[in-house]
Amino acid sequence: MKKWLNYLPTIFIITIVFSLFMYSTQGSVNHMNYTQFQQAAQDATFKNATIDIQDTVLKVEGTYTKDGKPTSFNVIIPNTEENLEWVSDQVREDGGTVTITDPDSGALWATILGQLLPLGLIAVFFYFMFAHMGGGGNNKAFEFAKSKARVETNVKTRFKDVAGCDEEKEEVKEIIDYLRSPQKFTDMGAHIPKGILMVGPPGTGKTLLAKAVAGEANVPFFSISGSDFVEMFVGTGASRVRDMFKTAAKNAPCIVFIDEIDAVGRQRGAGMGGGNDEREQTLNQLLVEMDGMTDNNGIVIVAATNRPDVLDPALMRSGRFDRRVTVNLPDVKGRKEILQVHARNKHLAPSISLEGLARRTPGFSGADLANVLNEGAILAVRNKEKVITQDDLDEAIDRVMMGPAKKSKKYTDKDKWLVSYHEAGHAVIGLKLDDADIVQKVTIIPRGDAGGYNLMMPKEEKYFNRKSELIAQITGLLGGRTAEELVFGEISAGAVNDIEKLTSIAKNMVRVYGMSSLGPIQYADPQGNVFLGRDYTKGSDYSAGVATEIDREVRSIIDDCHTMARKILTENRNLLDLIAHSLYEHETLTNEEITNLMNYGQLTDPNAPALPEPKKDEPQKTQLDLSKDEPDGQNKSSDSSEKPSLPDVPAPEMDRKSLDDAMNELSRRD
């Protein structure tokens, strides 16, 4: 059928050309009336004539010759015996032939069909043109209320493709057993949950887990988004819900997956100005359909959301979504398993450790980890490498966290020193404060909106933070701003993101966690949301005097952390200067290099085995050498090879002697 539709425009054009040709042919015929025909009969010689006898008239067509020129003619005259005999005699006298047609021979139908055929083809052409406008007919009125659920009958996803959520798999294994053999549940008098609600942050694999359940059970998988139900036309969403459950019942056993159910399942009657009537009608129909589902009918509703706090209580009660499965961010073991799944088709270098990569990515979801490996593969192709190297994955982690590096953005010399000391301040706090996170990487290369950043990882996976750890986080965030105050005597706007984070932590300590002198009292509702109508007209739960005390406690926590940060940086000023100089020269320092700076005063470990000599044409990596102070301000090695100079820091007490003393003191401590 589609092949013929492709030829329809060609057929239409041919029909138009044929009609125009027939019209032009008919235009050369001499149409005469009865009087003109009588006059022409006196002067012309008839060659032939065809007489079509109708009820009241005679239709005469033929040719005649006048002045040696042949001409076609047609004329309609009254149907009488005298006219019929006259026309016949006139033609025969001129030597022409006369043909009389039978009125019942069917020529009338041929004439009618000849006239209607072009009109019919034109009508068919425009019908298909309008029918296929709007993307193949998806916007037809009679299909508007149909469900938009997409059906997969042969799902290839299995549990082996889902990693990092072993406990969640155990929660849904009964669903697989039920869909495979529901009789054993019926015999025991048990009924499977009608609905399963999967809750968790974005990218943790909720959709993938639901698809894996359908794949393991080998049943059809209906997937639809919550926003597909809601339309601007009244009753459309409810109609689509009815159609979806009707279609699912015909394909039972099956799984119906509703992604982002909060789009249709929000609380009814909430929000400023009332609720959305169409959305609430859709939700009511969904509740009714789930109540109407009989036990063990072979349909399992699986929904996913990252906002369970906004769902309607009627949707969450037993008998509808009976079971809630929380899909959390993976731990280090789960991240390693996820990396192994996504690394199946990746060409990784033999030296790459997925376990080490998993330890470097705390807080990453499964989607983030897949993106890291994909970005690493893209960088390897861009660099024309045969395998994905560790440098590619390091850059991929930075790109996922902060965005691509802006290497074309150039600092002024003063700004570069400022950023170097800012990031060095964060690093020193992380090294010297016990409860602070471990510094993994420091760079002053701009990424995203940040002029530089510290990659700091916790020493171990935590499910909750102690007060001392929150204090250490605030102190670490104040390290950059405090370093600017200590070295330059002024502050910049580069710490705006740090201030935002530490303020949020301090407020939560006082208002939510009860970690202040105000005691274990919560002065904030963490679930309050103006768009749900929960606290739009509701005032605060505490007086103005308590609000003043809260502000005082928040300020006290931040001031104490600021004092601690200044003390640590003052006591370790030499290490701060050393890391800042190294950052200024090399722009990026790893955890190993920072540790070497703290322990040995240089980027490399002097006790490490010597590396093989590089080839003559291979450039050597320049190391920071502060052992000699040349008169011209440049360091030169014994073979007189030039090394890049270190500009003087525009800060007091910053000279080569202080740096030499710093290295000597650090060596004595070791």
Coordinates of N, CA, C and O in Angstrom, one line a residue, residues 33 41 77 82 97 196 198 220 311 331 419 445 485 515 534 546 562 583 601 625-626 641:
N33 N -25.9 25.5 -33.2 CA -27.3 25.3 -32.8 C -28.0 24.8 -34.1 O -27.5 24.6 -35.2
A41 N -25.6 23.1 -43.7 CA -26.0 21.9 -44.6 C -26.2 22.4 -46.0 O -26.1 21.6 -46.9
I77 N -30.6 18.8 -31.8 CA -31.9 19.2 -32.4 C -33.1 18.5 -31.8 O -32.9 17.4 -31.2
E82 N -39.3 14.0 -38.6 CA -38.9 14.8 -39.7 C -37.4 15.2 -39.6 O -36.7 15.1 -40.6
T97 N -21.7 8.9 -44.5 CA -22.3 7.7 -43.9 C -23.0 8.2 -42.6 O -22.6 9.1 -41.9
I196 N 4.2 -1.9 42.3 CA 5.5 -1.8 42.9 C 6.0 -0.4 42.6 O 6.1 0.0 41.4
M198 N 9.1 2.2 42.6 CA 10.6 2.3 42.7 C 11.0 3.7 42.9 O 10.6 4.6 42.1
P220 N 5.4 -9.5 28.1 CA 5.4 -8.2 27.4 C 5.6 -7.1 28.4 O 5.2 -7.1 29.6
L311 N 3.6 12.5 46.0 CA 2.6 11.6 45.6 C 1.3 11.6 46.5 O 1.4 11.9 47.7
D331 N 27.2 1.7 46.3 CA 28.4 1.8 47.0 C 29.6 1.4 46.2 O 29.5 1.2 45.0
V419 N 44.2 32.1 42.2 CA 43.5 30.7 42.1 C 44.4 29.7 42.7 O 44.0 28.7 43.4
I445 N 43.0 24.7 36.3 CA 42.5 24.8 35.0 C 41.0 25.0 35.0 O 40.2 24.2 35.7
E485 N 42.8 35.6 52.3 CA 42.9 36.6 53.3 C 44.4 36.6 53.9 O 45.0 37.6 54.1
M515 N 22.2 20.1 66.0 CA 23.6 20.0 66.4 C 24.1 21.4 66.9 O 25.0 22.0 66.4
R534 N 1.8 23.4 51.0 CA 2.0 22.9 52.4 C 2.3 24.1 53.3 O 2.0 24.1 54.4
V546 N 13.6 33.2 68.7 CA 14.2 31.9 68.3 C 14.9 32.1 66.9 O 16.0 31.5 66.8
H562 N 36.0 29.2 60.6 CA 36.9 30.1 60.0 C 38.2 30.3 60.8 O 39.3 30.4 60.3
L583 N 51.3 24.4 42.0 CA 50.1 24.6 41.2 C 50.3 25.6 40.1 O 49.8 25.5 39.0
G601 N 58.8 17.5 50.1 CA 59.1 18.9 49.6 C 59.3 18.9 48.1 O 59.7 19.9 47.6
D625 N 62.3 22.4 41.2 CA 63.6 22.3 41.9 C 63.9 23.6 42.6 O 64.1 24.7 42.0
L626 N 63.8 23.6 43.9 CA 64.0 24.8 44.7 C 65.4 24.8 45.5 O 65.5 25.5 46.5
S641 N 70.7 22.9 31.6 CA 69.4 22.9 30.8 C 68.4 23.9 31.5 O 68.3 23.9 32.7

